[in-house]
PDB file of C-alpha atoms and ligand atoms in Angstrom:
ATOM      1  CA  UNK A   1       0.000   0.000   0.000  1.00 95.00           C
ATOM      2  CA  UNK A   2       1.307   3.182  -0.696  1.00 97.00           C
ATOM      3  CA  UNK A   3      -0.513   6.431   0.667  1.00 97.00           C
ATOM      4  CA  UNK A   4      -0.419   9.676   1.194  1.00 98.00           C
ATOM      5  CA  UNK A   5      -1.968  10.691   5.459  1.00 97.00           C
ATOM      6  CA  UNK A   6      -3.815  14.009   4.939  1.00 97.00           C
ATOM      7  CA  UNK A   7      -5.695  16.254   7.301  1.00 95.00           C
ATOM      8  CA  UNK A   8      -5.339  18.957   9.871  1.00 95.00           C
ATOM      9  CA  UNK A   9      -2.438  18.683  12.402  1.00 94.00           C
ATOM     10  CA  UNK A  10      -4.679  16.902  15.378  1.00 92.00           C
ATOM     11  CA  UNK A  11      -6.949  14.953  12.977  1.00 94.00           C
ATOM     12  CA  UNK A  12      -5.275  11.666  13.941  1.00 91.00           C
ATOM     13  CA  UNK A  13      -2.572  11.181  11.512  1.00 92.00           C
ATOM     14  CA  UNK A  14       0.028  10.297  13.196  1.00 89.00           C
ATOM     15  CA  UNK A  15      -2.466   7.298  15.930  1.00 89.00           C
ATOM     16  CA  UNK A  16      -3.332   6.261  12.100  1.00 94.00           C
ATOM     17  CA  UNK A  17       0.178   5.845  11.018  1.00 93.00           C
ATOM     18  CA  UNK A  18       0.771   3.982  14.256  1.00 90.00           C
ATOM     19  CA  UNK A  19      -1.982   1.432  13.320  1.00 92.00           C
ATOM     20  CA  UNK A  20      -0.645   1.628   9.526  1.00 94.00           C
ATOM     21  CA  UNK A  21       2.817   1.065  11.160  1.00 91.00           C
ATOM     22  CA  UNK A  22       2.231  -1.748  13.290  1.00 90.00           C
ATOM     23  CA  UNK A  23      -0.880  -3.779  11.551  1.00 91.00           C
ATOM     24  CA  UNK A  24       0.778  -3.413   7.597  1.00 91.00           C
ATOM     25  CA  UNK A  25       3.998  -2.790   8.381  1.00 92.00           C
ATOM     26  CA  UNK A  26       4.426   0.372   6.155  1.00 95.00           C
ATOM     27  CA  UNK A  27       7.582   2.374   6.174  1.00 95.00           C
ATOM     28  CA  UNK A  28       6.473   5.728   7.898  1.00 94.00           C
ATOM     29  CA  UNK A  29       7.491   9.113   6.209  1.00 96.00           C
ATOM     30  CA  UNK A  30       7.134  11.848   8.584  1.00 94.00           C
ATOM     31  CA  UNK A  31       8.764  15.498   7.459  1.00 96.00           C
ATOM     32  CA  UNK A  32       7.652  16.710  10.648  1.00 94.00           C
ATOM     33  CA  UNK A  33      10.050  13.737  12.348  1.00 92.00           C
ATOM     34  CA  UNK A  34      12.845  14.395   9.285  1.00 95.00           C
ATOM     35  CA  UNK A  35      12.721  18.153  10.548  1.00 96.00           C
ATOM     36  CA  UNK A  36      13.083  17.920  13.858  1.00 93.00           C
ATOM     37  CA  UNK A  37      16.101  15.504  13.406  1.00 92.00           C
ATOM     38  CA  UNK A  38      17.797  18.142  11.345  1.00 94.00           C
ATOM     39  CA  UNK A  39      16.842  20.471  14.301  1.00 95.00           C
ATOM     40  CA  UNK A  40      18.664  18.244  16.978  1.00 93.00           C
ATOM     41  CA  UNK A  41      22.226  18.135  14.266  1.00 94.00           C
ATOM     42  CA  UNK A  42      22.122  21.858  15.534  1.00 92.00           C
ATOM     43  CA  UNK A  43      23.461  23.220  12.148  1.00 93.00           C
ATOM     44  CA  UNK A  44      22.475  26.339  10.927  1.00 93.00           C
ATOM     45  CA  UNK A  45      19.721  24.914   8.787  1.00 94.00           C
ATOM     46  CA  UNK A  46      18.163  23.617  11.729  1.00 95.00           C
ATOM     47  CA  UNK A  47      18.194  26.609  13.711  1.00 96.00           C
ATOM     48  CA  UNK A  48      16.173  28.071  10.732  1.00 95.00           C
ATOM     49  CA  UNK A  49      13.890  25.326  10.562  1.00 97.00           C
ATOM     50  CA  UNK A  50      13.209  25.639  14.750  1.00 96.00           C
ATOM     51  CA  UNK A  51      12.552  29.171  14.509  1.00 95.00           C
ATOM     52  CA  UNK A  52       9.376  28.339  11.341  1.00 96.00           C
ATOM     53  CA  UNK A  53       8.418  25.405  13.680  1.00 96.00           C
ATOM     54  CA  UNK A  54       7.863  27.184  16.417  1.00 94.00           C
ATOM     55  CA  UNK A  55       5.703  30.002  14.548  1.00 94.00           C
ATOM     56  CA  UNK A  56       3.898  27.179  13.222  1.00 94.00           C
ATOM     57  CA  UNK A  57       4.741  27.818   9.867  1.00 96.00           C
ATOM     58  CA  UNK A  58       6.008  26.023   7.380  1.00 97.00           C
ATOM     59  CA  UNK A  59       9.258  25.289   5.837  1.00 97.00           C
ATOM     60  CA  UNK A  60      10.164  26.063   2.139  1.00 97.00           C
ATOM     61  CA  UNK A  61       8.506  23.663  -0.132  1.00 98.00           C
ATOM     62  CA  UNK A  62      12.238  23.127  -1.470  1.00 97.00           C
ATOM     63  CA  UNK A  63      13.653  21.578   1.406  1.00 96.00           C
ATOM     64  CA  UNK A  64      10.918  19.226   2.369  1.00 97.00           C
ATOM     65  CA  UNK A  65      10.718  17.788  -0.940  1.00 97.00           C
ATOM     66  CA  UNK A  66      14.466  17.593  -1.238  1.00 97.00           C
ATOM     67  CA  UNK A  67      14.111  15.563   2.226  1.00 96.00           C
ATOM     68  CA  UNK A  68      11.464  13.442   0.945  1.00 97.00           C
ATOM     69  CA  UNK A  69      13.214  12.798  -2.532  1.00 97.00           C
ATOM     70  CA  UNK A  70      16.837  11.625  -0.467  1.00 96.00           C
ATOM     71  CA  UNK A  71      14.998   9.483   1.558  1.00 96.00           C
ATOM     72  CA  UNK A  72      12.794   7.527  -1.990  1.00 97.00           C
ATOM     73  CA  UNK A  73      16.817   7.916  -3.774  1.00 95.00           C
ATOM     74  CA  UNK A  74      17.999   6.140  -0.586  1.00 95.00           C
ATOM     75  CA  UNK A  75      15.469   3.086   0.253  1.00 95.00           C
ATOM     76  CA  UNK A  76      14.279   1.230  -2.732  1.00 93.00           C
ATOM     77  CA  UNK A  77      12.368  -1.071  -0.229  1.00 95.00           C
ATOM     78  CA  UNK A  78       9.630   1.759  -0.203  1.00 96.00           C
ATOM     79  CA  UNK A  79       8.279   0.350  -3.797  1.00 95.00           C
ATOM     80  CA  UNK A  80       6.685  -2.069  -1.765  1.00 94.00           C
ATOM     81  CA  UNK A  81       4.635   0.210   0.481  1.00 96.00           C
ATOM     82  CA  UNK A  82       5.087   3.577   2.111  1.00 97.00           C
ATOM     83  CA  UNK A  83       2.467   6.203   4.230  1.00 97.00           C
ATOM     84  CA  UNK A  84       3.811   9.227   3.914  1.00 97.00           C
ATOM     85  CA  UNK A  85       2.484  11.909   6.978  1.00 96.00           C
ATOM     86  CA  UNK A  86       2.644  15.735   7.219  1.00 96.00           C
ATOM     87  CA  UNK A  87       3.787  15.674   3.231  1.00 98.00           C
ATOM     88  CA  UNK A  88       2.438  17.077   1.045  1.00 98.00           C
ATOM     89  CA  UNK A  89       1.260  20.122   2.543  1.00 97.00           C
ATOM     90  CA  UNK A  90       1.116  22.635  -0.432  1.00 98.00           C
ATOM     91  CA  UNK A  91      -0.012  22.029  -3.953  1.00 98.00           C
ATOM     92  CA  UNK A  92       3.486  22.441  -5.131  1.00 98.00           C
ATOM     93  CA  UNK A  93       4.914  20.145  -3.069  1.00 98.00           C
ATOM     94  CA  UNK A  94       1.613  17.504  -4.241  1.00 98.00           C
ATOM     95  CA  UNK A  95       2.881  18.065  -8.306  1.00 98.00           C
ATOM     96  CA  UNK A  96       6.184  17.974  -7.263  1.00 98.00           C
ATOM     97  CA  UNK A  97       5.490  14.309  -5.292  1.00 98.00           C
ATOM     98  CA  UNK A  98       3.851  12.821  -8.646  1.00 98.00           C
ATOM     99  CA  UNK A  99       6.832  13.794 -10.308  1.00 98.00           C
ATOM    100  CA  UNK A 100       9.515  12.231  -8.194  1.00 97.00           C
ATOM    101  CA  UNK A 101       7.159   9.049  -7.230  1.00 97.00           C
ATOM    102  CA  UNK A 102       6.886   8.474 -10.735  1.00 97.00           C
ATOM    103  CA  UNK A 103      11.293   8.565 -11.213  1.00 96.00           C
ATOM    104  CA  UNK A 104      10.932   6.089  -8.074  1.00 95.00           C
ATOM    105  CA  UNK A 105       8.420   3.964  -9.603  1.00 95.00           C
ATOM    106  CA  UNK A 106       6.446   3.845  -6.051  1.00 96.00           C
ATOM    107  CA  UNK A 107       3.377   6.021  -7.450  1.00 97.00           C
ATOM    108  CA  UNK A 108       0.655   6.407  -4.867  1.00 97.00           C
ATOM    109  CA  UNK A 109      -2.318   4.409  -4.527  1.00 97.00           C
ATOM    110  CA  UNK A 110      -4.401   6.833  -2.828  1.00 97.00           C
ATOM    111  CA  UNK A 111      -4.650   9.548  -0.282  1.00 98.00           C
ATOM    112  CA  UNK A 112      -6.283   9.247   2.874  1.00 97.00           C
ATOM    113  CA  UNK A 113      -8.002  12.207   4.146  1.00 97.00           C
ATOM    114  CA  UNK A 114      -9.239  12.761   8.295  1.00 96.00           C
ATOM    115  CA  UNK A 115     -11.106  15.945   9.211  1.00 94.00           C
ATOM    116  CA  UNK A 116     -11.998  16.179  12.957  1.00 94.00           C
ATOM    117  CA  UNK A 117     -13.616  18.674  15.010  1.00 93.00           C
ATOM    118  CA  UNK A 118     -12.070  22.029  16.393  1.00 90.00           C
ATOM    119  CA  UNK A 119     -12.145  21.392  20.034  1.00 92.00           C
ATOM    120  CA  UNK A 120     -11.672  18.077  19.982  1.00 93.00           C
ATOM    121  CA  UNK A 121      -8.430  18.371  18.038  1.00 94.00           C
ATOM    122  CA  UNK A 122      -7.319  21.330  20.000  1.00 94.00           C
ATOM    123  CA  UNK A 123      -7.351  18.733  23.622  1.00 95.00           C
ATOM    124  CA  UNK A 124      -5.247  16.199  21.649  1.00 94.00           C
ATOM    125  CA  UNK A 125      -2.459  18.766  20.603  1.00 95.00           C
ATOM    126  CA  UNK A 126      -2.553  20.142  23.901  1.00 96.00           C
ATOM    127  CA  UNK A 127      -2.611  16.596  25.741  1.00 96.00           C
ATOM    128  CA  UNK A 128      -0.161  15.040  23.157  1.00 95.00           C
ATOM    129  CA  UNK A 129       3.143  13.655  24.991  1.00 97.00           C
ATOM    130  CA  UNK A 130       5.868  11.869  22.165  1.00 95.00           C
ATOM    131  CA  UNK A 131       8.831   9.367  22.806  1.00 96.00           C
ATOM    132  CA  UNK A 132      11.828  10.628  22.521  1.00 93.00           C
ATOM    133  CA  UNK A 133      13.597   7.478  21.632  1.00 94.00           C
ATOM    134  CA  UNK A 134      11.057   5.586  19.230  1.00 92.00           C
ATOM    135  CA  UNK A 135       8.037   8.596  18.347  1.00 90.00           C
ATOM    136  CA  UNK A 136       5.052   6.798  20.269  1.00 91.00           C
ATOM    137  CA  UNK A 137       2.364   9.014  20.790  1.00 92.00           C
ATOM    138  CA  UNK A 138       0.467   9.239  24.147  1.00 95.00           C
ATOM    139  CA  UNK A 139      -1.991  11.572  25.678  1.00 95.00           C
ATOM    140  CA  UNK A 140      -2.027  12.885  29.385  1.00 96.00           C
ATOM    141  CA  UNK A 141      -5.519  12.181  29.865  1.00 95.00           C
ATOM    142  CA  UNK A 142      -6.707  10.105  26.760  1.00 91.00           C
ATOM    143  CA  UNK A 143      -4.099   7.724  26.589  1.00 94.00           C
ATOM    144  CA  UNK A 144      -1.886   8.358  29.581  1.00 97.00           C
ATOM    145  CA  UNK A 145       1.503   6.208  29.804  1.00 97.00           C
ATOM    146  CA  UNK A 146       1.587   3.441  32.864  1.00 98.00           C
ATOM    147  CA  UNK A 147       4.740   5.477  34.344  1.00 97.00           C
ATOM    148  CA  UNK A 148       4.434   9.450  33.826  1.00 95.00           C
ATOM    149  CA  UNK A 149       7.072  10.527  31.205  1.00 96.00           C
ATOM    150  CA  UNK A 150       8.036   6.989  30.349  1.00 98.00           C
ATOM    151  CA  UNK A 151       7.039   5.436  27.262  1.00 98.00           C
ATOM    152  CA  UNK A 152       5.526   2.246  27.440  1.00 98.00           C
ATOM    153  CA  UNK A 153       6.992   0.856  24.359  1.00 96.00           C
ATOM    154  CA  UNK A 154      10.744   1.317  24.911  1.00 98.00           C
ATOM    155  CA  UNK A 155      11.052   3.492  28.049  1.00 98.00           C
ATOM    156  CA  UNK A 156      11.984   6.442  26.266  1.00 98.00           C
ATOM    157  CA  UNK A 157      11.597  10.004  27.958  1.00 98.00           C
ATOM    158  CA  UNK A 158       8.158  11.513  26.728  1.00 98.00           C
ATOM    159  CA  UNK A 159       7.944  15.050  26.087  1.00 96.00           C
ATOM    160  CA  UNK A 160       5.298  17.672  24.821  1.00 96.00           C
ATOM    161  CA  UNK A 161       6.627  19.674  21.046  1.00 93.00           C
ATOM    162  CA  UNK A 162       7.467  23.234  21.452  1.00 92.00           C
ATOM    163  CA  UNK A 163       4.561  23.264  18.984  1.00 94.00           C
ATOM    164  CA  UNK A 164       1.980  21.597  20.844  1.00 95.00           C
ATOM    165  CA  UNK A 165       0.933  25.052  22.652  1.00 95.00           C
ATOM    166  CA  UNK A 166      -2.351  26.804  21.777  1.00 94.00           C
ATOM    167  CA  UNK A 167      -0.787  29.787  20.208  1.00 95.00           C
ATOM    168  CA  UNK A 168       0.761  27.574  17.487  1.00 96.00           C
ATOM    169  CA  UNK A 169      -1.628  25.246  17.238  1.00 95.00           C
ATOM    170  CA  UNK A 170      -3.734  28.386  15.951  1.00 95.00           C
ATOM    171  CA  UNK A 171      -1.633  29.346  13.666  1.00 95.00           C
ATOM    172  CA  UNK A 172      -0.678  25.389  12.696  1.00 94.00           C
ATOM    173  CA  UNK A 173      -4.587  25.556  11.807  1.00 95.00           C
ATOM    174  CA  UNK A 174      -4.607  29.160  10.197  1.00 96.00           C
ATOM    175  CA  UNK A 175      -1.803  27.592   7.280  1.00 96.00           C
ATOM    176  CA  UNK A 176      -3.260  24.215   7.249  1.00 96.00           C
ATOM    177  CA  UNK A 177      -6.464  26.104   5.795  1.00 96.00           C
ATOM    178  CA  UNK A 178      -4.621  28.252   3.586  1.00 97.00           C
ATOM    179  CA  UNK A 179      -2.127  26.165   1.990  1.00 97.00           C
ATOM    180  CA  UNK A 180      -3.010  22.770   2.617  1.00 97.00           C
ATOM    181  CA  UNK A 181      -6.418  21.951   2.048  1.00 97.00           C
ATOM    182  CA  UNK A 182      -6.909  22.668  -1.396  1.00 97.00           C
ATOM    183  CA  UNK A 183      -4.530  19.232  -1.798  1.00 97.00           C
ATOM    184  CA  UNK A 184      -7.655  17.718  -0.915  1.00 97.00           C
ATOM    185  CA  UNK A 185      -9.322  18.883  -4.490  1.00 98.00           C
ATOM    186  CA  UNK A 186      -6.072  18.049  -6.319  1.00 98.00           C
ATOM    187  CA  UNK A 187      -5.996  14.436  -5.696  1.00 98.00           C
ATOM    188  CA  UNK A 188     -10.176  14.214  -5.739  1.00 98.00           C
ATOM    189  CA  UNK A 189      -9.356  14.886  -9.226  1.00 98.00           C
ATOM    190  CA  UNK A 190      -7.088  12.473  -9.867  1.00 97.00           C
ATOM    191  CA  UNK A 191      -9.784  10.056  -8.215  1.00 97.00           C
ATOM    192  CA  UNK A 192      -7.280   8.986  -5.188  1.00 97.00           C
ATOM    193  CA  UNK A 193      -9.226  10.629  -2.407  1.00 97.00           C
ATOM    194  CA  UNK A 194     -10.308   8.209   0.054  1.00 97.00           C
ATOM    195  CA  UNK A 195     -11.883   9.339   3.701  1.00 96.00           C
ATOM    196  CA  UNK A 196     -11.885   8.418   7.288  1.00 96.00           C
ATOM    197  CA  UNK A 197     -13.624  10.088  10.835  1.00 96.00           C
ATOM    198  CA  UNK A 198     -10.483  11.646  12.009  1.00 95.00           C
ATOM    199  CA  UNK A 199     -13.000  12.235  15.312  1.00 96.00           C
ATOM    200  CA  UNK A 200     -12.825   8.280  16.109  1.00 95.00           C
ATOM    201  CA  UNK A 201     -10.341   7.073  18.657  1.00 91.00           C
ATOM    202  CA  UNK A 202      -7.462   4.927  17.825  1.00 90.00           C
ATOM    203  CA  UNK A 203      -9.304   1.257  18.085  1.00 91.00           C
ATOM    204  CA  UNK A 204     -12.135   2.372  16.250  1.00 94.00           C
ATOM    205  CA  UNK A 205     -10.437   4.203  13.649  1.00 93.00           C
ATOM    206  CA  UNK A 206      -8.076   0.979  12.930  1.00 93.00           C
ATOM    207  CA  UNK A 207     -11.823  -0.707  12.219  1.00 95.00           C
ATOM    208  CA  UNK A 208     -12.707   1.853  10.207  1.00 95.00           C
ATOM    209  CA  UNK A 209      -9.751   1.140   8.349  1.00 94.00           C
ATOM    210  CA  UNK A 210      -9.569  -2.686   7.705  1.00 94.00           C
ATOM    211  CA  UNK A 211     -13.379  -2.226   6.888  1.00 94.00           C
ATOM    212  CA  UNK A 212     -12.350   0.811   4.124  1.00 93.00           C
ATOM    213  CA  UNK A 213      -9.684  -1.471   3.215  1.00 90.00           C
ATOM    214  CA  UNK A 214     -11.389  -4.605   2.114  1.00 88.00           C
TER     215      UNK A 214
HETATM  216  P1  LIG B 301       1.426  18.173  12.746  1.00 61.38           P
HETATM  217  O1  LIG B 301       0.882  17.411  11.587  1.00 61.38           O
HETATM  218  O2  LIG B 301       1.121  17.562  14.057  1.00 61.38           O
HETATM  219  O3  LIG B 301       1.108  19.631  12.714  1.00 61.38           O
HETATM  220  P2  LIG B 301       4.224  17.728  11.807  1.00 61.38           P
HETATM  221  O4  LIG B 301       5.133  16.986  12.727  1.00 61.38           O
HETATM  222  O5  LIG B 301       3.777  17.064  10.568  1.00 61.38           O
HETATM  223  O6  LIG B 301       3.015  18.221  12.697  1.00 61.38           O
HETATM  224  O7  LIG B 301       4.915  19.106  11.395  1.00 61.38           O
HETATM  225  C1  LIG B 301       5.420  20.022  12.335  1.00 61.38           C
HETATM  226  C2  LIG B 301       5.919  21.280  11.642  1.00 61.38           C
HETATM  227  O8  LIG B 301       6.990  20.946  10.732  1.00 61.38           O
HETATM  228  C3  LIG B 301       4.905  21.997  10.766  1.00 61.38           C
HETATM  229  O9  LIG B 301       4.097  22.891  11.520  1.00 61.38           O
HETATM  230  C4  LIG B 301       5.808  22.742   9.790  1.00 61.38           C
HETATM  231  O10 LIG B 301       6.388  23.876  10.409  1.00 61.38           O
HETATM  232  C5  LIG B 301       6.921  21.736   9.547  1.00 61.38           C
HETATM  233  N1  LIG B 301       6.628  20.833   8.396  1.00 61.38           N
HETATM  234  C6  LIG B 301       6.388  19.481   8.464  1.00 61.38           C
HETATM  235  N2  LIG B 301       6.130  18.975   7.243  1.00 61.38           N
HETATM  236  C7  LIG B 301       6.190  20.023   6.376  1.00 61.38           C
HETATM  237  C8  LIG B 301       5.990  20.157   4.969  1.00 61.38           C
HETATM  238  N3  LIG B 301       5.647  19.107   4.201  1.00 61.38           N
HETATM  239  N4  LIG B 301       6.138  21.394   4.421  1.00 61.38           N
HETATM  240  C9  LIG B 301       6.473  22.463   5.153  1.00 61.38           C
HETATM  241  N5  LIG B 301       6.660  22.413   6.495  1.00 61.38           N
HETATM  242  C10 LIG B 301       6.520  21.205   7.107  1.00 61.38           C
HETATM  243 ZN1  LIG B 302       9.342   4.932  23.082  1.00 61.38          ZN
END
């Protein structure tokens, strides 16, 4: 399967890749994860991206797709199946994905859009705590970890993004609207728009996707 997550930040992309992850054993593209990586090298590239981060906006279309196109030079495994989350998220970078799937002979199968509602997604964002060490996502109250600030999975420090305040998450929203979801139209029109309740929680969203995918 190879698929494209799409949806506001908070809609449940990233429980969805966990399920995608750990049920069909996709290889997980994350820009946002690629980004902050390049953040921890400290170079002076990543001290530029930190500073769009934290504003909540986003990074040249350039450089993500640069990341992205490395990463599809690198690992030919990813013929075979990839889900690739937080990218695209402008309609450049969407044309510019057909074009270099299409050198990689891995074109996409479909994308997978989640909407969910306003408040709702603003508690998760707010609530979200991540793994240092392997990415797991938890939530203080909706899916607290057995040992506060220790993953469950690998025992990893857990920590809340820099991004994950309301302030950004406003703004996170604000772009999303602007630049991202008209993506949604582009690949309606090329027929590869497929849809999921990005309201549902985890279990019930990994339902909702064996059903879609039968
Ligand atoms: P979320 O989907 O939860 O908002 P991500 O981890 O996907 O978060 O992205 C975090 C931030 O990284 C974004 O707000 C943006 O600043 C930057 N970023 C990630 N992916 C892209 C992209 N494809 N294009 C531009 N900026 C990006
Ligand atoms: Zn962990």
């Amino acid at each position: 399967m190879k698929v494209v997550l799409l949806g506001p930040p908070g809609a449940g992309k990233g429980s969805l890749a966990g399920v995608l992850k750990e049920k069909y054993h996709l290889a997980h593209i994350s820009t946002g994860d690629m980004l902050r990586e390049e953040i921890k090298k400290g170079t002076p590239l990543g001290v530029e991206i930190k500073s769009l981060i934290a504003k909540g906006a986003l990074v040249s279309d350039e450089l993500v797709t640069k990341l992205v196109e490395q990463r599809f030079m690198q690992d030919a495994d990813l013929k075979k199946g990839y889900m690739l989350d937080g990218f695209p998220r402008t309609v450049k970078q969407a044309q510019d994905l057909d074009v270099l799937l299409a050198k990689a002979g891995a074109p996409l199968d479909f994308a997978l859009n989640m909407e969910a509602d306003g408040g709702l997604i603003l508690k998760r964002l707010t609530g979200r705590r991540v793994c240092r060490k392997c990415g797991a996502l938890f939530h203080v109250t909706n899916k607290p970890s057995l040992k506060a600030g220790v993953c469950d999975l690998c025992g990893g420090e857990l920590y809340q993004r820099t991004d994950d305040n309301e302030e950004t998450i406003k703004a996170r929203m604000q772009v999303y609207q602007t630049s991202t979801q008209p993506i949604i139209d582009y690949y309606a029109k090329q027929r590869k728009l497929k849809k999921l309740d990005g309201n549902l929680e985890t279990a019930d969203l990994a339902q909702a996707l064996s059903v879609m995918l039968k």
